[in-house]
mmCIF file of the C-alpha atoms, coordinates in Angstrom:
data_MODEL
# 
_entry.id   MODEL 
# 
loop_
_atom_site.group_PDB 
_atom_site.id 
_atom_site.type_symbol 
_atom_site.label_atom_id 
_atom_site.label_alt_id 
_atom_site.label_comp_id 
_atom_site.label_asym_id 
_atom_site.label_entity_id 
_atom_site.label_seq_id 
_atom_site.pdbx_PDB_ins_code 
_atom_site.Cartn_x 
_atom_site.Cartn_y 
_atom_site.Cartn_z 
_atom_site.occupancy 
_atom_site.B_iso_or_equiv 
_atom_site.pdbx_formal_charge 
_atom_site.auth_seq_id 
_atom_site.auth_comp_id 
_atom_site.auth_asym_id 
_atom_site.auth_atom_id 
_atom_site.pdbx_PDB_model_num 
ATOM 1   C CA . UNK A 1 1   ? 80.039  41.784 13.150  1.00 0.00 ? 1   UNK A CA 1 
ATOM 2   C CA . UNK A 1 2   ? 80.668  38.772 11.030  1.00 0.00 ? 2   UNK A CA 1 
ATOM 3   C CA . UNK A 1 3   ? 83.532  36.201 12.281  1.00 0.00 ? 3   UNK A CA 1 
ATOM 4   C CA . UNK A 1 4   ? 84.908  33.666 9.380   1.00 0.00 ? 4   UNK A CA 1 
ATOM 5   C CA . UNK A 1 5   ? 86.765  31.231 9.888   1.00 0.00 ? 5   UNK A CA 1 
ATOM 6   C CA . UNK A 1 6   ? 88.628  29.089 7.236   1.00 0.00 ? 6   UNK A CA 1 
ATOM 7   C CA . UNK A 1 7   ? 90.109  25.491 7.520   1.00 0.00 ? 7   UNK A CA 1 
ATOM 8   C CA . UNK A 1 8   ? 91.240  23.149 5.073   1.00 0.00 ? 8   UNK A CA 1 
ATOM 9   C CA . UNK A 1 9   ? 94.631  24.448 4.236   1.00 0.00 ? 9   UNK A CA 1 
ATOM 10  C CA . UNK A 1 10  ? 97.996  21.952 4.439   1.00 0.00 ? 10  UNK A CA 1 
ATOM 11  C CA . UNK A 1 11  ? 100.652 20.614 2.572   1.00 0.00 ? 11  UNK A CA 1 
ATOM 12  C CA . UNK A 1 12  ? 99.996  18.510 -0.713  1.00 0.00 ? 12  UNK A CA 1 
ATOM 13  C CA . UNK A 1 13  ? 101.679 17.167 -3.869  1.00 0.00 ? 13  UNK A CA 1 
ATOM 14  C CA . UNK A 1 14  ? 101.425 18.714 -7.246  1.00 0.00 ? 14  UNK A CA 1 
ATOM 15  C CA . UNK A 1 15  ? 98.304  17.058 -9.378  1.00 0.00 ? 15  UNK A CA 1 
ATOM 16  C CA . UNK A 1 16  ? 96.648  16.723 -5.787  1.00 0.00 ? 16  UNK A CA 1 
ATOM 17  C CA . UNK A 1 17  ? 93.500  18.160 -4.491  1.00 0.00 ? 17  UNK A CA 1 
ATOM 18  C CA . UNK A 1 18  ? 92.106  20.483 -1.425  1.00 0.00 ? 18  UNK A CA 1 
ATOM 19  C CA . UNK A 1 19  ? 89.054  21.720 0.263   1.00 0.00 ? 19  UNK A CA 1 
ATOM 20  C CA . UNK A 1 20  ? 88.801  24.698 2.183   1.00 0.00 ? 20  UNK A CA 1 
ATOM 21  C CA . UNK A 1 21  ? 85.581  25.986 4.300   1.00 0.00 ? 21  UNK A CA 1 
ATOM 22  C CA . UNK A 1 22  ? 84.819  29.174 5.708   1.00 0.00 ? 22  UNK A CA 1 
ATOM 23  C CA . UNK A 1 23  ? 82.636  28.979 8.566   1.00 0.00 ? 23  UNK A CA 1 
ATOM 24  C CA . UNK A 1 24  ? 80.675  32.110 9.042   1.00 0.00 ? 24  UNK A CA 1 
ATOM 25  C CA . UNK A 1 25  ? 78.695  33.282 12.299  1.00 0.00 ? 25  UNK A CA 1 
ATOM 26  C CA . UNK A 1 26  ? 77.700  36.629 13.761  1.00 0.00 ? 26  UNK A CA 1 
ATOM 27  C CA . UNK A 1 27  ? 74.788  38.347 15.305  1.00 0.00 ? 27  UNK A CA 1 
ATOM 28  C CA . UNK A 1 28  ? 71.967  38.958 13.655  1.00 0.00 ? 28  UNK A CA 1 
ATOM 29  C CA . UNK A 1 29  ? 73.538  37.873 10.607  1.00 0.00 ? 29  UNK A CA 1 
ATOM 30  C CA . UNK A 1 30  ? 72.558  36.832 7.618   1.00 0.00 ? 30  UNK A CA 1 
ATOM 31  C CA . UNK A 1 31  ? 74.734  34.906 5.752   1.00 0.00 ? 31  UNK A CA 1 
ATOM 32  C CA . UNK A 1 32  ? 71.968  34.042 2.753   1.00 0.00 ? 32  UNK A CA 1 
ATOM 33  C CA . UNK A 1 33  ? 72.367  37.681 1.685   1.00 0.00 ? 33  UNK A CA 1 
ATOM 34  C CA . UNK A 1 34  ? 76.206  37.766 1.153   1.00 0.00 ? 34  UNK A CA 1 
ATOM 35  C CA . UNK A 1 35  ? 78.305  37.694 -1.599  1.00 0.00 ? 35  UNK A CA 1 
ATOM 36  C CA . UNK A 1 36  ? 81.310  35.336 -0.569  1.00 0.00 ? 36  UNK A CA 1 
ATOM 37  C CA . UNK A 1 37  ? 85.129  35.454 -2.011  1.00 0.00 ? 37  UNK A CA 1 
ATOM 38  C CA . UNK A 1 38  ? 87.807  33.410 -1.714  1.00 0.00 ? 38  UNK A CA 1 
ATOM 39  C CA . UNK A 1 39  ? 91.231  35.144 -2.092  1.00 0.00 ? 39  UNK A CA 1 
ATOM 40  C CA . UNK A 1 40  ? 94.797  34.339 -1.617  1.00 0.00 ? 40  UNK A CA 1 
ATOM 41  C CA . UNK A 1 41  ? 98.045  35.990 -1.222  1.00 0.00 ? 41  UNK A CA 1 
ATOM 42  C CA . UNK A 1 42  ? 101.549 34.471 -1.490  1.00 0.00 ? 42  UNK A CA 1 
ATOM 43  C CA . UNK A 1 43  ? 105.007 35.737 -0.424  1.00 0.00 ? 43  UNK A CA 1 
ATOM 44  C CA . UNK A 1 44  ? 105.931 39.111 -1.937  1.00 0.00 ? 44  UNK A CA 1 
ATOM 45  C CA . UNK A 1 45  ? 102.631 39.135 -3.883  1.00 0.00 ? 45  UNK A CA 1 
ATOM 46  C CA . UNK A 1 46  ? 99.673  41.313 -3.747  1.00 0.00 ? 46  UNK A CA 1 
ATOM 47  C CA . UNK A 1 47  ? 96.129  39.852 -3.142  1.00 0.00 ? 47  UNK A CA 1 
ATOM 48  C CA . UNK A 1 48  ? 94.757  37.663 -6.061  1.00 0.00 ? 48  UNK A CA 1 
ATOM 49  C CA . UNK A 1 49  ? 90.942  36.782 -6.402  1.00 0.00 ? 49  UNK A CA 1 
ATOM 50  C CA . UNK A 1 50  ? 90.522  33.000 -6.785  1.00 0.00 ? 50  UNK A CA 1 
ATOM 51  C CA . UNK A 1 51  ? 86.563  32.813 -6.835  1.00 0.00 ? 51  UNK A CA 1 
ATOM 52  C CA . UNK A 1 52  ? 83.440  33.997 -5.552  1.00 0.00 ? 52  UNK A CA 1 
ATOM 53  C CA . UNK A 1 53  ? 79.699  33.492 -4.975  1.00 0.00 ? 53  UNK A CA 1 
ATOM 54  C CA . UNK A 1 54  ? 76.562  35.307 -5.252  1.00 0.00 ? 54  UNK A CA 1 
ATOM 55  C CA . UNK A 1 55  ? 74.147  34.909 -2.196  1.00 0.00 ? 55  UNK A CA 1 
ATOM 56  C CA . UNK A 1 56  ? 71.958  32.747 -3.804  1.00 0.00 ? 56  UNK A CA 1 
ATOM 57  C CA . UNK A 1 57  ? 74.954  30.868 -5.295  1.00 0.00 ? 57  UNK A CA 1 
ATOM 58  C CA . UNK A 1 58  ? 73.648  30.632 -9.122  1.00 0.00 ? 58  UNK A CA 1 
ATOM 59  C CA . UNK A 1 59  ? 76.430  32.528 -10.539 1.00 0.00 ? 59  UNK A CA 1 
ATOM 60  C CA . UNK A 1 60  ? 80.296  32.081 -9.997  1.00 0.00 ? 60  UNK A CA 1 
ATOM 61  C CA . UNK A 1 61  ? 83.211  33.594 -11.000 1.00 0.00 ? 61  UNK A CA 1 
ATOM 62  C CA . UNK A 1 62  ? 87.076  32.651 -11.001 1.00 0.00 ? 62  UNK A CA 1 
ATOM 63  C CA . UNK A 1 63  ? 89.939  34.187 -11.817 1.00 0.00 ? 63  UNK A CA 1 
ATOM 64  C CA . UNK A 1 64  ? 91.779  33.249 -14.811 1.00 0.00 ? 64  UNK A CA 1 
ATOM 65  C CA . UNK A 1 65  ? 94.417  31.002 -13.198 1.00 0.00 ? 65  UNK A CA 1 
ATOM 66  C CA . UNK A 1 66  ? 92.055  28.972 -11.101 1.00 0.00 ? 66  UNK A CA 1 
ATOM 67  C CA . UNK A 1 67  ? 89.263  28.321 -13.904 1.00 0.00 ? 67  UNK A CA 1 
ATOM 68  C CA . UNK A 1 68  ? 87.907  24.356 -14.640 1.00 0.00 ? 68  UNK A CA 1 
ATOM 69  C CA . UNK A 1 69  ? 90.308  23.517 -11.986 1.00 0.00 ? 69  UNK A CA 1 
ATOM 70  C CA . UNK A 1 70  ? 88.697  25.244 -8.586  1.00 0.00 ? 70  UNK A CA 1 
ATOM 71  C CA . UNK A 1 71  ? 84.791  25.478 -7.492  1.00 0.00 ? 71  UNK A CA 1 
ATOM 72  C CA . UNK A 1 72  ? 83.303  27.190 -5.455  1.00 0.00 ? 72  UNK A CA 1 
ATOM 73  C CA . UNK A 1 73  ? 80.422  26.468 -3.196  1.00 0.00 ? 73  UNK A CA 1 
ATOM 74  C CA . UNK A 1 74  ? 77.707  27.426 -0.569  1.00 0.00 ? 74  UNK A CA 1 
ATOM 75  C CA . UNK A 1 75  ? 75.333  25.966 1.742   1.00 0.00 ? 75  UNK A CA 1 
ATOM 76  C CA . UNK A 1 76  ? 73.753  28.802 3.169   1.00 0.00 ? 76  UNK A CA 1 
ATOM 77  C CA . UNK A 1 77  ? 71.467  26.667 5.730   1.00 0.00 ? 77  UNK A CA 1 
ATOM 78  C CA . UNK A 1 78  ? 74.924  26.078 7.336   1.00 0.00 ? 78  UNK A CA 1 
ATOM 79  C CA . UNK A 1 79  ? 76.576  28.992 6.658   1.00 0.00 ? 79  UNK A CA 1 
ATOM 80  C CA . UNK A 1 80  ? 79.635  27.881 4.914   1.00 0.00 ? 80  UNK A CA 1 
ATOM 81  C CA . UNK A 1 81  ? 81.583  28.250 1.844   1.00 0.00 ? 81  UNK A CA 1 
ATOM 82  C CA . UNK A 1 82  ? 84.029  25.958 -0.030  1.00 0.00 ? 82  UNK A CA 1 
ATOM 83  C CA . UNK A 1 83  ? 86.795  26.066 -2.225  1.00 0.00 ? 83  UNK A CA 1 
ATOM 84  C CA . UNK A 1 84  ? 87.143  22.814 -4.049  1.00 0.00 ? 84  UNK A CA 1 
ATOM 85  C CA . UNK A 1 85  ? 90.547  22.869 -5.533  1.00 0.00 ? 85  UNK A CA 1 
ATOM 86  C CA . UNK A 1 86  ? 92.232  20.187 -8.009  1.00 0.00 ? 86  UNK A CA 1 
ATOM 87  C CA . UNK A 1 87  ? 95.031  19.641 -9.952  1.00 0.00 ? 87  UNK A CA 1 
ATOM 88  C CA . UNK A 1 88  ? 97.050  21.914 -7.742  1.00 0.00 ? 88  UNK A CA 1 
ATOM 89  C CA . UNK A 1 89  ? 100.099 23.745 -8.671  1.00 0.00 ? 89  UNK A CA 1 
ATOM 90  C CA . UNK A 1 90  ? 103.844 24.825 -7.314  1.00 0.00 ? 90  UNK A CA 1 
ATOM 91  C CA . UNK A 1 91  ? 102.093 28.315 -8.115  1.00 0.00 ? 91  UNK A CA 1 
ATOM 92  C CA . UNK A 1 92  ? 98.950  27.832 -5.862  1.00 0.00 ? 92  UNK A CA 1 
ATOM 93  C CA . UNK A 1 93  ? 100.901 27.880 -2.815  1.00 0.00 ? 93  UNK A CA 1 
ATOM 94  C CA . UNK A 1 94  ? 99.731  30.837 -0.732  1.00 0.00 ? 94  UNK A CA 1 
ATOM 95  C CA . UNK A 1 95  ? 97.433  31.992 2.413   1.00 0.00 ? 95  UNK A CA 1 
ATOM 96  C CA . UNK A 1 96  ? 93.370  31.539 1.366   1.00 0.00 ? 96  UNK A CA 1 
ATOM 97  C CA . UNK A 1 97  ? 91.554  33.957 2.676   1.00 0.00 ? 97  UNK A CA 1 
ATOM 98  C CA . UNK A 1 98  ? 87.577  34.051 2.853   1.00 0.00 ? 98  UNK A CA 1 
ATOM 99  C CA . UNK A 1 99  ? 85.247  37.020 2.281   1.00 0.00 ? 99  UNK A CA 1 
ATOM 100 C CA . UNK A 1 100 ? 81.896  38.130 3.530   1.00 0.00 ? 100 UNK A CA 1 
ATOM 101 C CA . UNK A 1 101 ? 80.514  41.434 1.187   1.00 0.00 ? 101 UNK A CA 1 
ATOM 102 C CA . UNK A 1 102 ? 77.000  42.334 3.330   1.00 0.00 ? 102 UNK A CA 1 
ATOM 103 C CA . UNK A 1 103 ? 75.361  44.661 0.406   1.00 0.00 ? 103 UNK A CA 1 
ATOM 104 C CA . UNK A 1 104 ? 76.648  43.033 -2.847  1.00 0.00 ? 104 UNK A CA 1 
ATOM 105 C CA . UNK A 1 105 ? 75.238  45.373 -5.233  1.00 0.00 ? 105 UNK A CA 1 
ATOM 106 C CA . UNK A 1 106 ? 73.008  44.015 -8.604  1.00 0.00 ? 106 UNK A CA 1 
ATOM 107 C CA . UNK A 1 107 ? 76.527  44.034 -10.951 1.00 0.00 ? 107 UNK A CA 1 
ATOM 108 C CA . UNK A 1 108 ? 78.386  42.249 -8.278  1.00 0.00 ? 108 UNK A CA 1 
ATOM 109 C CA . UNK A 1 109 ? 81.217  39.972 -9.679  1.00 0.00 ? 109 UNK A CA 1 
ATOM 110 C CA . UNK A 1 110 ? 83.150  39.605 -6.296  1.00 0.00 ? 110 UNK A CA 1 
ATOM 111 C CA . UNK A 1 111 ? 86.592  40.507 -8.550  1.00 0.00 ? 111 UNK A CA 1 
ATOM 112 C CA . UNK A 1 112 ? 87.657  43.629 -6.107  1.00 0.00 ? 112 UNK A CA 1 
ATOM 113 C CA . UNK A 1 113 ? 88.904  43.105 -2.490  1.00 0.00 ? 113 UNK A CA 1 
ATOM 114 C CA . UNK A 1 114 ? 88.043  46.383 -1.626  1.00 0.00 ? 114 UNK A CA 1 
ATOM 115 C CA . UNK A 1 115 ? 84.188  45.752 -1.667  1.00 0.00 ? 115 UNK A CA 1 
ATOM 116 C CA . UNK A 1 116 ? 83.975  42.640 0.702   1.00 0.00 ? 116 UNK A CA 1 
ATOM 117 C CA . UNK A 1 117 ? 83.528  44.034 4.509   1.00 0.00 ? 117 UNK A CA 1 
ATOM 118 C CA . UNK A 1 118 ? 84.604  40.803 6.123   1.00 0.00 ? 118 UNK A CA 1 
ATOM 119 C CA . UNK A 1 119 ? 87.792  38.636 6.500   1.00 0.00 ? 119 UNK A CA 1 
ATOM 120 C CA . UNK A 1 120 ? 88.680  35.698 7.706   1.00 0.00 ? 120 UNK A CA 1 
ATOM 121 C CA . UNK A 1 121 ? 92.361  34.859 9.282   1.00 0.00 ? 121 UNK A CA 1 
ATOM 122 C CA . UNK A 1 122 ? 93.610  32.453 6.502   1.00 0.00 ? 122 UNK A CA 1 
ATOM 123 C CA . UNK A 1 123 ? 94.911  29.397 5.499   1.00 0.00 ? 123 UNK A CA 1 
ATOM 124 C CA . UNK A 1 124 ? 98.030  28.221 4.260   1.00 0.00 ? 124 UNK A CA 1 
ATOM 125 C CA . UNK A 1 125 ? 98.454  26.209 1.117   1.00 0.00 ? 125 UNK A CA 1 
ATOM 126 C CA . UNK A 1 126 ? 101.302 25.123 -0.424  1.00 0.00 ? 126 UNK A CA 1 
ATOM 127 C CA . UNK A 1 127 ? 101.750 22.414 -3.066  1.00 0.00 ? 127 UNK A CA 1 
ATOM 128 C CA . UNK A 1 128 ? 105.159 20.796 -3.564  1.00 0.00 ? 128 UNK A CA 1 
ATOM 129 C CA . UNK A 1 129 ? 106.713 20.099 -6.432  1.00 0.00 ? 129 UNK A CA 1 
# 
């Protein structure tokens, strides 16, 4: 079993910025090996991928609306990911989630919610107008 957690979340101005972590821990884990996602999901909307991470962290990917404005990051001696997000939007407001896939295959992009084993709880975002 994997447990994330993810922290971060509040309430914050449009134009201003936000970093979320996802703490990971488990037994007999191993959190080096994992391909990591950030997701989020806002009222009356289905999932949307934000960004994820390979396990060694040299390549990322973003979704369309988050690109040159969000990064994400890993520091796998401390088992945590990040979601550096600026310039935030009316339209970013939602529930982050983070995600733990445990066999990311070699063509991994991190894009489908289906293939990530491991969820954390959330949390909320929301960026006034």
């Amino acid at each position: 079993q994997v447990q994330l957690v993810e922290s971060g979340g509040g309430l914050v101005q449009a134009g201003g910025s936000l970093r979320l972590s996802c703490a990971a821990s488990g037994h007999s884990f191993t959190f080096r090996l994992y391909g990591m996602g950030w997701f989020r999901q806002a009222p009356g909307k289905e999932r949307e991928f934000v960004a994820a991470i390979s396990y060694g962290g040299a390549n990322l990917y973003y979704g369309d609306s988050v690109k040159h404005r969000f990064t994400i990051a890993r520091d796998n001696a401390k088992n945590m990911v990040y979601l550096q997000m600026r310039n935030l939007k009316p339209e970013d407001t939602a529930v982050y989630y983070c995600a733990a896939d445990v066999n990311p295959l070699r063509d991994w992009r991190g894009q489908i919610s289906s293939e990530y084993d491991y969820w954390g709880q959330g949390t909320q975002v929301t960026v006034s107008s």
